[in-house]
């Protein structure tokens, strides 16, 4: 049996785990808000935010968007964060590729370091997805084994 102190520690650890987890409902709510904000940017600046033709954005474009005042500042931040973390955006960051401003005009280019950073991010994301898939498959195998054992006992 666990001592009272060990039990309290266990409960405290479990409570921390629960508090650190983002619920699927909150995650989908954030995703929906991000997509709505990105949709507003796409409508206000179709030459810069084209989801079918993703191109690197100008460094400091956030300041230009805020100054233009077509979209609320909090929506701009939310949309940009979502946009620049997308796989297509990271793939667009190729060495020497033109960056674009809010009008879709060339405004600087992607450096080799930026391209390398994006490549590393893509690698990290893909690795995390592979690990997540392995974990899911492991859980499914375990569930199948448990179901088989339970059915044998019946």
Coordinates of N, CA and C in Angstrom, one line a residue:
X1 N 0.8 -1.2 0.0 CA 0.0 0.0 0.0 C 0.9 1.2 0.0
X2 N 0.4 2.3 -0.6 CA 1.1 3.5 -0.6 C 0.9 4.3 0.7
X3 N 2.0 5.0 1.1 CA 1.8 5.8 2.2 C 1.0 7.1 1.8
X4 N 0.5 7.8 2.8 CA -0.3 9.0 2.5 C 0.5 10.0 1.7
X5 N 1.8 10.1 2.0 CA 2.7 11.1 1.3 C 2.9 10.7 -0.2
X6 N 3.1 9.4 -0.4 CA 3.3 8.9 -1.8 C 2.0 9.1 -2.6
X7 N 0.9 8.9 -1.9 CA -0.4 9.0 -2.6 C -0.6 10.5 -3.0
X8 N -0.3 11.4 -2.0 CA -0.4 12.9 -2.3 C 0.5 13.3 -3.5
X9 N 1.7 12.8 -3.5 CA 2.6 13.1 -4.6 C 2.1 12.6 -5.9
X10 N 1.6 11.4 -5.9 CA 1.0 10.8 -7.1 C -0.2 11.6 -7.6
X11 N -1.0 12.1 -6.7 CA -2.2 12.9 -7.1 C -1.7 14.2 -7.6
X12 N -0.7 14.8 -7.0 CA -0.2 16.1 -7.4 C 0.4 16.0 -8.8
X13 N 1.2 14.9 -9.1 CA 1.7 14.7 -10.4 C 0.6 14.5 -11.4
X14 N -0.4 13.7 -11.1 CA -1.5 13.5 -12.0 C -2.2 14.8 -12.3
X15 N -2.4 15.6 -11.3 CA -3.1 16.9 -11.4 C -2.3 17.8 -12.4
X16 N -1.0 17.8 -12.3 CA -0.2 18.6 -13.2 C -0.3 18.1 -14.6
X17 N -0.3 16.8 -14.8 CA -0.5 16.2 -16.2 C -1.8 16.7 -16.8
X18 N -2.9 16.6 -16.0 CA -4.2 17.0 -16.5 C -4.2 18.5 -16.9
X19 N -3.5 19.4 -16.0 CA -3.5 20.8 -16.3 C -2.7 21.2 -17.5
X20 N -1.7 20.4 -17.8 CA -0.8 20.7 -19.0 C -1.4 20.2 -20.3
X21 N -2.4 19.4 -20.3 CA -3.0 18.9 -21.5 C -3.9 19.9 -22.1
X22 N -3.8 20.1 -23.4 CA -4.8 21.0 -24.1 C -5.9 20.0 -24.7
X23 N -7.1 20.3 -24.3 CA -8.2 19.5 -24.7 C -8.4 19.6 -26.2
X24 N -8.9 18.5 -26.8 CA -9.2 18.5 -28.2 C -10.2 19.6 -28.6
X25 N -11.2 19.9 -27.7 CA -12.2 20.9 -27.9 C -11.5 22.3 -28.0
X26 N -10.6 22.6 -27.1 CA -9.9 23.9 -27.1 C -9.0 24.0 -28.4
X27 N -8.4 22.9 -28.7 CA -7.5 22.9 -29.9 C -8.3 23.2 -31.1
X28 N -9.4 22.5 -31.3 CA -10.2 22.8 -32.5 C -10.8 24.2 -32.5
X29 N -11.1 24.7 -31.3 CA -11.6 26.1 -31.2 C -10.5 27.1 -31.7
X30 N -9.3 26.9 -31.3 CA -8.2 27.7 -31.7 C -7.9 27.6 -33.2
X31 N -8.0 26.3 -33.7 CA -7.8 26.1 -35.1 C -8.8 26.8 -35.9
X32 N -10.1 26.8 -35.5 CA -11.2 27.4 -36.2 C -10.9 29.0 -36.2
X33 N -10.5 29.5 -35.1 CA -10.3 30.9 -35.0 C -9.1 31.3 -35.9
X34 N -8.0 30.5 -35.9 CA -6.9 30.8 -36.8 C -7.3 30.8 -38.2
X35 N -8.1 29.8 -38.6 CA -8.5 29.7 -40.0 C -9.4 30.9 -40.4
X36 N -10.3 31.3 -39.5 CA -11.2 32.4 -39.7 C -10.3 33.7 -39.9
X37 N -9.3 33.9 -39.1 CA -8.4 35.1 -39.2 C -7.6 35.0 -40.5
X38 N -7.2 33.8 -40.8 CA -6.4 33.7 -42.1 C -7.3 34.0 -43.3
X39 N -8.6 33.6 -43.2 CA -9.5 33.8 -44.3 C -9.7 35.3 -44.5
X40 N -9.8 36.1 -43.3 CA -9.9 37.5 -43.4 C -8.7 38.1 -44.1
X41 N -7.5 37.7 -43.8 CA -6.3 38.2 -44.4 C -6.3 37.8 -45.9
X42 N -6.7 36.6 -46.2 CA -6.7 36.2 -47.6 C -7.7 37.1 -48.5
X43 N -8.8 37.4 -47.8 CA -9.8 38.3 -48.5 C -9.3 39.7 -48.7
X44 N -8.6 40.2 -47.6 CA -8.1 41.6 -47.7 C -6.8 41.7 -48.5
X45 N -6.0 40.7 -48.6 CA -4.8 40.7 -49.3 C -4.6 39.5 -50.2
X46 N -5.4 39.3 -51.2 CA -5.4 38.1 -52.0 C -4.0 37.9 -52.7
X47 N -3.3 38.9 -53.0 CA -2.0 38.8 -53.7 C -0.9 38.3 -52.8
X48 N -1.1 38.4 -51.5 CA 0.0 38.0 -50.6 C -0.4 36.7 -49.9
X49 N -1.7 36.4 -49.7 CA -2.1 35.2 -48.9 C -2.9 34.3 -49.8
X50 N -2.3 33.7 -50.7 CA -3.0 32.7 -51.6 C -2.6 31.3 -51.2
X51 N -3.5 30.6 -50.7 CA -3.3 29.2 -50.1 C -2.9 28.2 -51.2
X52 N -3.2 28.6 -52.5 CA -2.8 27.7 -53.6 C -1.4 28.0 -54.1
X53 N -1.0 29.2 -53.8 CA 0.4 29.6 -54.3 C 1.1 30.3 -53.1
X54 N 1.5 29.5 -52.2 CA 2.1 30.1 -51.0 C 3.5 30.5 -51.3
X55 N 3.8 31.8 -50.9 CA 5.1 32.4 -51.2 C 5.7 33.0 -49.9
X56 N 7.0 33.1 -49.7 CA 7.6 33.7 -48.5 C 7.1 35.1 -48.4
X57 N 6.8 35.5 -47.2 CA 6.4 36.9 -46.9 C 7.6 37.7 -46.5
X58 N 7.4 39.0 -46.8 CA 8.4 40.0 -46.4 C 8.7 40.0 -44.9
X59 N 10.0 40.2 -44.6 CA 10.3 40.3 -43.2 C 9.7 41.7 -42.7
X60 N 8.9 41.6 -41.6 CA 8.2 42.8 -41.1 C 6.9 43.0 -41.7
X61 N 6.3 42.1 -42.4 CA 5.0 42.3 -43.0 C 3.9 42.5 -42.0
X62 N 4.1 42.0 -40.8 CA 3.1 42.2 -39.7 C 2.9 43.7 -39.4
X63 N 4.0 44.5 -39.4 CA 3.9 45.9 -39.2 C 3.1 46.6 -40.3
X64 N 3.4 46.2 -41.6 CA 2.7 46.7 -42.7 C 1.2 46.4 -42.6
X65 N 0.8 45.2 -42.2 CA -0.6 44.8 -42.1 C -1.3 45.6 -41.0
X66 N -0.6 45.8 -39.9 CA -1.2 46.5 -38.8 C -1.4 48.0 -39.2
X67 N -0.4 48.6 -39.9 CA -0.5 50.0 -40.3 C -1.6 50.2 -41.4
X68 N -1.9 49.1 -42.2 CA -2.9 49.2 -43.2 C -4.3 49.2 -42.6
X69 N -4.5 48.6 -41.4 CA -5.7 48.6 -40.7 C -6.9 48.0 -41.3
X70 N -6.7 47.1 -42.2 CA -7.9 46.4 -42.9 C -8.4 45.2 -42.0
X71 N -7.5 44.7 -41.2 CA -7.8 43.6 -40.3 C -7.3 43.9 -38.9
X72 N -8.0 43.5 -37.9 CA -7.7 43.7 -36.5 C -6.3 43.1 -36.1
X73 N -5.6 43.8 -35.3 CA -4.2 43.4 -34.9 C -4.2 42.0 -34.3
X74 N -5.1 41.6 -33.5 CA -5.1 40.3 -32.9 C -5.4 39.2 -34.0
X75 N -6.2 39.5 -34.9 CA -6.4 38.6 -36.0 C -5.2 38.5 -36.9
X76 N -4.5 39.6 -37.1 CA -3.3 39.5 -38.0 C -2.2 38.6 -37.3
X77 N -2.0 38.8 -36.0 CA -1.0 38.0 -35.3 C -1.4 36.5 -35.4
X78 N -2.7 36.2 -35.1 CA -3.2 34.8 -35.1 C -3.0 34.2 -36.5
X79 N -3.4 34.9 -37.5 CA -3.4 34.4 -38.9 C -1.9 34.2 -39.4
X80 N -1.1 35.2 -39.1 CA 0.3 35.1 -39.5 C 1.0 33.9 -38.8
X81 N 0.8 33.7 -37.5 CA 1.4 32.6 -36.8 C 1.0 31.3 -37.5
X82 N -0.3 31.2 -37.8 CA -0.8 30.0 -38.4 C -0.2 29.8 -39.8
X83 N -0.2 30.8 -40.6 CA 0.3 30.8 -42.0 C 1.8 30.4 -42.1
X84 N 2.6 31.0 -41.3 CA 4.1 30.8 -41.4 C 4.5 29.5 -40.8
X85 N 3.6 28.8 -40.0 CA 3.9 27.5 -39.5 C 3.4 26.4 -40.4
X86 N 2.7 26.7 -41.4 CA 2.2 25.7 -42.3 C 3.3 25.0 -43.1
X87 N 3.0 23.7 -43.4 CA 4.0 23.0 -44.2 C 4.3 23.6 -45.5
X88 N 3.2 24.1 -46.2 CA 3.4 24.7 -47.5 C 4.3 26.0 -47.4
X89 N 4.1 26.8 -46.4 CA 4.9 28.0 -46.2 C 6.4 27.6 -46.0
X90 N 6.6 26.6 -45.1 CA 8.0 26.2 -44.8 C 8.6 25.7 -46.1
X91 N 7.9 24.9 -46.9 CA 8.4 24.4 -48.2 C 8.7 25.6 -49.1
X92 N 8.0 26.7 -49.0 CA 8.2 27.8 -50.0 C 9.5 28.6 -49.6
X93 N 10.1 28.4 -48.5 CA 11.3 29.1 -48.1 C 12.5 28.4 -48.6
X94 N 12.7 28.6 -49.9 CA 13.9 28.1 -50.6 C 14.9 29.2 -50.8
X95 N 16.2 28.8 -50.7 CA 17.3 29.8 -50.9 C 17.1 30.7 -52.1
X96 N 17.1 32.0 -52.0 CA 17.0 32.9 -53.1 C 15.6 33.2 -53.5
X97 N 14.6 32.5 -53.0 CA 13.2 32.8 -53.4 C 12.8 34.2 -53.0
X98 N 12.0 34.8 -53.9 CA 11.5 36.2 -53.6 C 10.5 36.2 -52.4
X99 N 10.7 37.2 -51.5 CA 9.7 37.4 -50.5 C 8.7 38.4 -51.1
X100 N 7.5 38.4 -50.6 CA 6.5 39.4 -51.1 C 5.9 40.2 -50.0
X101 N 5.5 41.4 -50.4 CA 4.8 42.4 -49.5 C 3.3 42.2 -49.5
X102 N 2.5 43.1 -48.9 CA 1.1 42.9 -48.8 C 0.4 43.0 -50.2
X103 N 1.1 43.6 -51.2 CA 0.5 43.7 -52.5 C 1.0 42.6 -53.4
X104 N 1.8 41.7 -52.9 CA 2.3 40.6 -53.7 C 3.5 40.9 -54.5
X105 N 4.1 42.1 -54.3 CA 5.3 42.6 -55.0 C 6.5 42.0 -54.3
X106 N 7.6 41.8 -55.1 CA 8.9 41.3 -54.5 C 9.4 42.3 -53.5
X107 N 9.9 41.7 -52.4 CA 10.4 42.6 -51.3 C 11.5 41.8 -50.5
X108 N 12.6 41.6 -51.1 CA 13.7 40.9 -50.4 C 13.7 39.4 -50.9
X109 N 14.6 38.6 -50.4 CA 14.6 37.2 -50.7 C 15.0 36.4 -49.5
X110 N 14.8 35.1 -49.7 CA 15.1 34.1 -48.6 C 16.6 33.9 -48.6
X111 N 17.2 33.9 -47.4 CA 18.6 33.7 -47.3 C 18.8 32.1 -47.2
X112 N 20.1 31.7 -47.4 CA 20.4 30.3 -47.2 C 20.1 29.8 -45.8
X113 N 20.4 30.7 -44.8 CA 20.2 30.3 -43.4 C 18.7 30.1 -43.1
X114 N 17.9 31.0 -43.7 CA 16.4 30.9 -43.5 C 15.9 29.6 -44.1
X115 N 16.4 29.3 -45.3 CA 16.0 28.1 -46.0 C 16.4 26.9 -45.2
X116 N 17.6 26.9 -44.7 CA 18.1 25.8 -43.9 C 17.2 25.6 -42.6
X117 N 16.9 26.7 -42.0 CA 16.0 26.7 -40.8 C 14.7 26.0 -41.1
X118 N 14.1 26.5 -42.2 CA 12.8 25.9 -42.6 C 12.9 24.4 -42.9
X119 N 14.0 24.0 -43.5 CA 14.2 22.6 -43.9 C 14.3 21.8 -42.6
X120 N 15.0 22.4 -41.6 CA 15.1 21.7 -40.3 C 13.7 21.6 -39.6
X121 N 12.9 22.6 -39.7 CA 11.6 22.6 -39.1 C 10.7 21.5 -39.7
X122 N 10.8 21.5 -41.0 CA 10.0 20.4 -41.8 C 10.5 19.0 -41.3
X123 N 11.8 18.9 -41.1 CA 12.3 17.6 -40.7 C 11.7 17.2 -39.3
X124 N 11.8 18.2 -38.4 CA 11.2 18.0 -37.0 C 9.8 17.7 -37.1
X125 N 9.0 18.4 -37.9 CA 7.5 18.1 -37.9 C 7.3 16.7 -38.5
X126 N 8.0 16.3 -39.5 CA 7.8 15.0 -40.1 C 8.2 13.9 -39.1
X127 N 9.3 14.1 -38.4 CA 9.8 13.2 -37.4 C 8.7 13.0 -36.3
X128 N 8.2 14.2 -35.8 CA 7.1 14.1 -34.7 C 5.9 13.4 -35.2
X129 N 5.5 13.6 -36.5 CA 4.4 12.9 -37.0 C 4.6 11.4 -37.1
X130 N 5.8 11.0 -37.5 CA 6.2 9.6 -37.6 C 6.1 8.9 -36.2
X131 N 6.6 9.6 -35.2 CA 6.6 9.1 -33.8 C 5.2 9.0 -33.3
X132 N 4.4 10.0 -33.6 CA 3.0 10.0 -33.2 C 2.2 8.8 -33.9
X133 N 2.5 8.6 -35.1 CA 1.9 7.5 -35.8 C 2.3 6.1 -35.2
X134 N 3.6 6.0 -34.9 CA 4.1 4.8 -34.3 C 3.4 4.5 -32.9
X135 N 3.3 5.6 -32.1 CA 2.6 5.5 -30.8 C 1.2 5.1 -31.0
X136 N 0.5 5.6 -32.0 CA -0.9 5.3 -32.2 C -1.0 3.8 -32.6
X137 N -0.1 3.4 -33.5 CA -0.1 2.0 -33.9 C 0.2 1.0 -32.8
X138 N 1.1 1.4 -31.9 CA 1.4 0.7 -30.7 C 0.2 0.5 -29.8
X139 N -0.5 1.6 -29.6 CA -1.7 1.6 -28.8 C -2.8 0.7 -29.4
X140 N -2.9 0.8 -30.7 CA -3.9 -0.1 -31.4 C -3.6 -1.6 -31.3
X141 N -2.3 -1.9 -31.4 CA -1.9 -3.3 -31.2 C -2.2 -3.8 -29.8
X142 N -1.9 -2.9 -28.8 CA -2.1 -3.3 -27.4 C -3.6 -3.5 -27.2
X143 N -4.4 -2.6 -27.7 CA -5.9 -2.7 -27.6 C -6.4 -4.0 -28.2
X144 N -5.8 -4.4 -29.4 CA -6.2 -5.6 -30.1 C -5.9 -6.8 -29.3
X145 N -4.7 -6.8 -28.7 CA -4.2 -7.9 -27.8 C -5.1 -8.0 -26.6
X146 N -5.4 -6.9 -26.0 CA -6.3 -6.9 -24.8 C -7.7 -7.5 -25.2
X147 N -8.2 -7.0 -26.3 CA -9.5 -7.5 -26.7 C -9.5 -9.0 -27.0
X148 N -8.4 -9.5 -27.6 CA -8.3 -10.9 -27.8 C -8.2 -11.7 -26.5
X149 N -7.4 -11.2 -25.6 CA -7.4 -11.9 -24.2 C -8.7 -11.9 -23.6
X150 N -9.4 -10.8 -23.6 CA -10.7 -10.7 -23.0 C -11.7 -11.7 -23.6
X151 N -11.7 -11.8 -24.9 CA -12.6 -12.7 -25.6 C -12.3 -14.1 -25.3
X152 N -11.0 -14.4 -25.1 CA -10.6 -15.8 -24.7 C -11.1 -16.2 -23.4
X153 N -11.1 -15.2 -22.4 CA -11.6 -15.5 -21.1 C -13.1 -15.6 -21.0
X154 N -13.8 -15.2 -22.0 CA -15.3 -15.3 -21.9 C -15.8 -16.6 -22.3

